Coordinates of C-alpha atoms (C1' of nucleotides) in Angstrom, one line a residue:
Chain A
M1 CA 35.3 25.5 41.9
I2 CA 33.0 28.4 42.5
D3 CA 34.5 31.6 43.7
A4 CA 34.1 31.7 47.5
K5 CA 33.4 35.4 47.3
E6 CA 30.2 34.6 45.5
V7 CA 28.8 32.4 48.2
T8 CA 27.5 33.4 51.6
I9 CA 27.5 30.7 54.2
S10 CA 25.5 31.0 57.4
D11 CA 26.8 29.9 60.8
S12 CA 25.1 26.5 60.8
E13 CA 26.0 26.0 57.2
W14 CA 29.7 26.5 58.2
E15 CA 29.5 23.6 60.5
V16 CA 28.3 21.4 57.6
M17 CA 30.9 22.8 55.3
R18 CA 33.7 22.1 57.7
A19 CA 32.8 18.4 57.7
I20 CA 32.5 18.3 54.0
W21 CA 35.8 20.1 53.5
T22 CA 37.6 17.8 55.9
L23 CA 36.2 14.6 54.4
K24 CA 36.2 16.0 50.8
R25 CA 33.4 13.7 49.8
V26 CA 30.5 12.4 51.9
T27 CA 27.2 10.8 51.5
S28 CA 24.2 12.4 53.3
H29 CA 24.2 9.3 55.5
E30 CA 27.7 10.0 56.8
L31 CA 27.0 13.6 57.1
I32 CA 23.9 13.1 59.1
G33 CA 25.7 10.9 61.5
L34 CA 28.5 13.4 61.8
M35 CA 26.4 16.4 62.5
D36 CA 24.3 14.4 65.0
K37 CA 27.4 13.5 66.8
A38 CA 29.0 16.9 66.5
R39 CA 26.0 19.1 67.1
G40 CA 23.2 16.9 68.1
W41 CA 21.2 17.9 65.0
S42 CA 18.4 15.8 63.7
E43 CA 18.6 14.1 60.4
S44 CA 16.2 16.7 58.9
T45 CA 18.3 19.6 60.0
T46 CA 21.4 18.3 58.2
K47 CA 19.4 17.5 55.1
T48 CA 18.0 21.0 55.0
L49 CA 21.4 22.6 55.5
L50 CA 22.9 20.4 52.8
N51 CA 20.2 21.3 50.4
R52 CA 20.7 25.0 51.0
L53 CA 24.4 24.6 50.5
I54 CA 23.7 22.9 47.2
K55 CA 21.3 25.6 46.1
K56 CA 23.9 28.2 47.1
N57 CA 26.6 26.4 45.0
A58 CA 28.8 25.8 48.0
V59 CA 28.4 22.1 47.6
Q60 CA 28.1 19.9 44.6
K61 CA 26.2 16.7 44.2
I62 CA 28.3 13.9 42.8
G63 CA 27.3 10.7 41.0
T64 CA 24.2 9.5 39.2
G65 CA 22.8 6.6 41.2
R66 CA 20.8 7.0 44.4
P67 CA 23.2 7.3 47.2
F68 CA 24.8 10.5 45.8
S69 CA 27.9 11.9 47.3
Y70 CA 28.6 15.5 48.1
A71 CA 31.7 17.5 47.7
P72 CA 32.8 21.1 48.3
A73 CA 32.2 23.5 45.4
V74 CA 34.1 26.3 47.1
G75 CA 37.5 26.1 48.7
E76 CA 37.9 26.1 52.5
Q77 CA 40.8 28.5 52.6
D78 CA 39.2 30.8 50.1
S79 CA 35.9 30.8 52.0
M80 CA 37.7 31.5 55.3
T81 CA 39.6 34.3 53.8
A82 CA 36.6 35.7 52.1
A83 CA 34.6 35.6 55.3
A84 CA 37.3 37.2 57.4
T85 CA 38.1 39.8 54.8
D86 CA 34.4 40.7 54.6
L87 CA 34.2 41.1 58.3
F88 CA 37.2 43.4 58.5
D89 CA 35.9 45.4 55.5
H90 CA 32.9 46.3 57.5
M91 CA 34.8 47.4 60.6
C92 CA 36.8 50.6 61.3
A93 CA 40.1 50.4 59.5
M94 CA 41.9 52.3 62.2
Q95 CA 41.3 49.6 64.7
A96 CA 41.9 46.6 62.5
G97 CA 45.5 46.3 63.6
T98 CA 44.6 46.0 67.3
T99 CA 41.8 43.6 66.5
L100 CA 44.1 41.4 64.5
A101 CA 46.5 41.5 67.4
N102 CA 43.8 40.4 69.8
V103 CA 42.7 37.6 67.5
I104 CA 46.2 36.4 67.0
E105 CA 46.8 36.2 70.7
S106 CA 44.0 33.8 71.2
R107 CA 44.7 31.5 68.2
D108 CA 46.8 28.4 68.1
L109 CA 49.4 29.1 65.4
S110 CA 52.1 26.7 64.1
Q111 CA 55.7 27.7 63.9
D112 CA 55.3 27.9 60.1
D113 CA 52.2 30.1 60.5
I114 CA 54.2 32.4 62.7
K115 CA 57.2 32.6 60.3
N116 CA 54.8 33.3 57.5
L117 CA 53.1 36.1 59.4
Q118 CA 56.5 37.5 60.4
Q119 CA 57.6 37.6 56.8
I120 CA 54.5 39.3 55.7
L121 CA 54.8 41.9 58.4
A122 CA 58.4 42.6 57.6
Q123 CA 57.4 43.2 54.1
K124 CA 54.5 45.5 55.0
A125 CA 56.6 47.5 57.4
K126 CA 58.6 48.8 54.4
T127 CA 55.6 50.8 53.1
A128 CA 53.3 51.1 56.1
P129 CA 52.0 54.5 57.0
E130 CA 52.6 56.1 60.4
M131 CA 48.8 56.2 61.0
V132 CA 45.7 54.5 59.6
E133 CA 42.7 56.8 59.4
C134 CA 39.3 56.1 60.7
N135 CA 37.0 55.4 57.8
C136 CA 33.7 55.2 59.7
L137 CA 32.2 58.5 58.4
P138 CA 31.8 60.0 55.0
K139 CA 35.0 62.0 54.5
D140 CA 33.3 65.3 54.2
V141 CA 31.8 65.0 57.6
K142 CA 33.6 67.2 60.1
Q143 CA 35.2 64.9 62.5
D144 CA 37.2 66.4 65.3
C145 CA 37.2 63.1 67.3
D146 CA 40.4 61.6 68.7
C147 CA 39.3 58.3 67.2
Chain B
M1 CA 29.8 49.6 79.4
I2 CA 28.0 46.4 78.5
D3 CA 30.3 43.4 77.6
A4 CA 30.6 43.3 73.9
K5 CA 30.4 39.5 73.9
E6 CA 26.9 39.7 75.2
V7 CA 25.7 41.7 72.2
T8 CA 25.2 40.6 68.6
I9 CA 25.3 43.3 66.1
S10 CA 24.0 42.7 62.6
D11 CA 25.6 44.0 59.4
S12 CA 23.4 47.1 59.0
E13 CA 23.6 47.7 62.7
W14 CA 27.4 47.8 62.4
E15 CA 27.2 50.7 60.1
V16 CA 25.2 52.6 62.6
M17 CA 27.5 51.6 65.5
R18 CA 30.5 52.8 63.6
A19 CA 29.0 56.3 63.3
I20 CA 28.1 56.4 66.9
W21 CA 31.5 55.1 68.1
T22 CA 33.2 57.7 66.0
L23 CA 31.1 60.6 67.2
K24 CA 30.7 59.2 70.7
R25 CA 27.4 61.0 71.1
V26 CA 24.8 61.8 68.5
T27 CA 21.2 62.9 68.2
S28 CA 19.0 60.8 66.0
H29 CA 18.8 63.8 63.7
E30 CA 22.6 63.8 63.1
L31 CA 22.6 60.1 62.7
I32 CA 19.8 60.1 60.2
G33 CA 21.7 62.7 58.1
L34 CA 24.9 60.6 58.4
M35 CA 23.4 57.3 57.4
D36 CA 21.5 58.9 54.6
K37 CA 24.7 60.4 53.3
A38 CA 26.8 57.3 53.9
R39 CA 24.3 54.6 52.8
G40 CA 21.4 56.3 51.3
W41 CA 19.1 55.1 54.0
S42 CA 15.7 56.6 54.7
E43 CA 15.1 58.3 58.0
S44 CA 12.9 55.3 59.0
T45 CA 15.6 52.8 58.5
T46 CA 18.0 54.6 60.7
K47 CA 15.4 55.1 63.4
T48 CA 14.6 51.3 63.3
L49 CA 18.2 50.3 63.5
L50 CA 18.9 52.8 66.3
N51 CA 16.0 51.4 68.3
R52 CA 17.1 47.8 67.8
L53 CA 20.6 48.7 69.0
I54 CA 19.1 50.3 72.1
K55 CA 17.0 47.2 72.7
K56 CA 20.1 45.1 72.4
N57 CA 22.0 47.3 74.8
A58 CA 24.6 48.3 72.3
V59 CA 23.6 51.9 72.5
Q60 CA 22.3 54.0 75.4
K61 CA 19.9 56.8 75.4
I62 CA 21.2 59.9 77.1
G63 CA 19.4 62.9 78.5
T64 CA 15.9 63.6 79.8
G65 CA 14.5 66.2 77.4
R66 CA 13.2 65.6 73.9
P67 CA 16.1 65.6 71.7
F68 CA 17.8 62.7 73.3
S69 CA 21.4 61.8 72.6
Y70 CA 22.7 58.4 71.9
A71 CA 26.1 56.9 72.9
P72 CA 27.7 53.5 72.6
A73 CA 27.0 51.1 75.4
V74 CA 29.6 48.6 74.1
G75 CA 33.2 49.4 73.2
E76 CA 34.3 49.5 69.6
Q77 CA 37.5 47.6 70.0
D78 CA 35.8 45.1 72.2
S79 CA 33.0 44.5 69.7
M80 CA 35.5 44.2 66.9
T81 CA 37.6 41.7 68.7
A82 CA 34.5 39.8 69.8
A83 CA 33.2 39.6 66.3
A84 CA 36.5 38.5 64.8
T85 CA 37.2 36.0 67.5
D86 CA 33.7 34.5 67.1
L87 CA 34.3 34.2 63.4
F88 CA 37.6 32.4 63.8
D89 CA 36.1 30.2 66.5
H90 CA 33.8 28.8 64.0
M91 CA 36.4 28.1 61.4
C92 CA 39.0 25.3 61.0
A93 CA 41.8 26.0 63.5
M94 CA 44.3 24.5 61.2
Q95 CA 43.8 27.1 58.5
A96 CA 43.4 30.1 60.9
G97 CA 47.1 31.0 60.4
T98 CA 46.9 31.2 56.6
T99 CA 43.6 33.1 56.8
L100 CA 45.1 35.6 59.2
A101 CA 48.0 36.0 56.8
N102 CA 45.6 36.6 53.9
V103 CA 43.7 39.2 55.9
I104 CA 46.8 41.0 57.0
E105 CA 48.0 41.3 53.5
S106 CA 45.0 43.2 52.5
R107 CA 44.8 45.5 55.5
D108 CA 46.3 48.9 56.0
L109 CA 48.4 48.7 59.1
S110 CA 50.3 51.4 60.8
Q111 CA 54.0 51.1 61.8
D112 CA 52.8 50.7 65.4
D113 CA 50.3 48.0 64.5
I114 CA 53.1 46.1 62.8
K115 CA 55.5 46.4 65.7
N116 CA 52.8 45.3 68.0
L117 CA 52.0 42.3 65.9
Q118 CA 55.6 41.4 65.6
Q119 CA 56.1 41.5 69.3
I120 CA 53.1 39.3 69.8
L121 CA 54.3 36.8 67.2
A122 CA 57.8 36.7 68.7
Q123 CA 56.3 35.9 72.0
K124 CA 54.0 33.2 70.6
A125 CA 56.8 31.6 68.7
K126 CA 58.4 30.6 72.0
T127 CA 55.7 28.1 72.7
A128 CA 54.0 27.5 69.4
P129 CA 53.5 23.9 68.3
E130 CA 55.0 22.5 65.1
M131 CA 51.5 21.8 63.7
V132 CA 47.9 22.9 64.6
E133 CA 45.4 20.1 64.1
C134 CA 42.1 20.3 62.2
N135 CA 39.3 20.5 64.7
C136 CA 36.4 20.2 62.2
L137 CA 35.3 16.7 63.1
P138 CA 34.5 15.1 66.5
K139 CA 37.9 13.7 67.6
D140 CA 36.6 10.1 67.6
V141 CA 35.8 10.1 63.9
K142 CA 38.3 8.4 61.8
Q143 CA 40.0 11.0 59.7
D144 CA 42.7 9.9 57.4
C145 CA 42.5 13.2 55.4
D146 CA 45.6 15.2 54.6
C147 CA 43.7 18.3 55.9
Chain C
dA1 C1' 5.8 -7.7 41.2
dT2 C1' 5.3 -5.9 46.0
dT3 C1' 7.0 -3.9 49.9
dA4 C1' 10.1 -1.9 53.2
dT5 C1' 13.8 1.3 53.7
dG6 C1' 17.0 4.5 52.8
dA7 C1' 17.8 8.9 50.3
dG8 C1' 16.2 12.9 48.4
dT9 C1' 12.6 16.9 48.1
dT10 C1' 8.9 20.0 50.0
dT11 C1' 6.8 22.2 53.4
dA12 C1' 6.8 24.5 58.1
dC13 C1' 7.5 27.9 61.4
dA14 C1' 9.5 31.1 64.7
dA15 C1' 13.3 34.4 65.2
dG16 C1' 16.2 37.8 63.2
dT17 C1' 17.4 41.2 59.5
dG18 C1' 17.0 44.9 55.9
dT19 C1' 14.1 48.3 54.7
dA20 C1' 10.5 51.5 55.5
dA21 C1' 5.7 53.6 56.4
dA22 C1' 2.4 55.1 59.8
dC23 C1' 1.4 56.9 64.1
dT24 C1' 2.0 59.6 68.5
dA25 C1' 3.8 62.7 71.7
dA26 C1' 6.6 66.8 73.1
dG27 C1' 8.3 71.3 72.2
dA28 C1' 8.5 75.6 69.3
dG29 C1' 6.2 79.3 67.3
dT30 C1' 2.1 82.3 67.1
Chain D
dA1 C1' -4.1 77.6 74.1
dC2 C1' -3.5 75.9 69.4
dT3 C1' -1.0 74.2 65.7
dC4 C1' 3.2 72.8 63.3
dT5 C1' 7.2 70.2 63.3
dT6 C1' 10.4 67.2 65.0
dA7 C1' 11.7 63.2 67.6
dG8 C1' 10.4 58.9 69.2
dT9 C1' 7.4 54.5 69.0
dT10 C1' 4.7 50.9 66.5
dT11 C1' 3.6 48.3 62.8
dA12 C1' 4.8 46.1 58.3
dC13 C1' 6.6 43.0 55.2
dA14 C1' 9.7 40.1 52.5
dC15 C1' 13.9 37.4 53.0
dT16 C1' 17.2 34.6 55.6
dT17 C1' 18.3 31.4 59.2
dG18 C1' 17.9 27.6 62.7
dT19 C1' 15.5 23.8 63.3
dA20 C1' 12.6 20.0 61.9
dA21 C1' 8.5 17.2 60.1
dA22 C1' 6.2 15.2 56.2
dC23 C1' 6.2 13.4 51.9
dT24 C1' 7.9 10.9 47.8
dC25 C1' 10.8 8.2 44.9
dA26 C1' 14.4 4.6 44.1
dT27 C1' 16.3 0.4 45.2
dA28 C1' 17.1 -3.8 47.8
dA29 C1' 14.9 -7.7 49.8
dT30 C1' 11.1 -11.1 49.5

DNA sequence: ATTATGAGTTTACAAGTGTAAACTAAGAGT
DNA sequence: ACTCTTAGTTTACACTTGTAAACTCATAAT
């Protein structure tokens, strides 16, 4: 498995990856049918995306004979966490909490997910600061904003 | 204020937006200095990004005379929530919970953020399902995976 | 052995992005 | 009124992405 942090997957590529992750192993034929059904993509489009993913090391080609199979080379959970972490890393730290709250409100979460989150939060509460500071400007820039 | 969901902000543009959001109102001069200090960008680069943001309606030009000022035309929290929601919308629903957990572990959250999250989770727990299903394949595709 | 067909590889092309130079117009100073 | 300087606008250019056609190479069928 390649480290998910090393691989950048574009939006369309994500669609392909999701199918591959879910099926674990596919032929291009299956994938083409799937993406056509799911997104209405032409055969060519799926082929291109698959090749780009191989080149990026997000997918590995399996087998020797002609109908090859394709399997994920990066983990789904790892890729998801890497993508989400990357996004938050580029946003204001001060508002991350509220953003997370907004996201959570709109997600379907299982009872187990919720318990897990609660446990993590309880843990974090023990050492959490009273305030998180805005990290949007270089620290030496005067910043008398209420942000 | 323009609806954040209508505006797509690229990575570099985010850096500029963060500065503008934090300062609420800037001149291109200030912004150029800031981005140079924060990212080492040349004057030209900041100017280009600022113009793209204006064209996208993420930033508004203020004033009539020559040194114009620039202010956000979309809200920061709204944009953050829109970006994060969009990301999660494109990922497997089944693993969103774990992903959120992973993200939360690595964030700095304030006591208030945590309380807020806890309150939301307690609420969600009341109606949360036992399991969230994978939504990565068209529902009519046979899918005997353990995913 | 020859051909059709399915699978894989190359090329294409417009839009968006990161990065920046060149050009132009409005005010500031003389 | 003329010129310097600063702020704003245009152009540039390579790389990525979304989308897809064209082309080529194995292999199965004849």
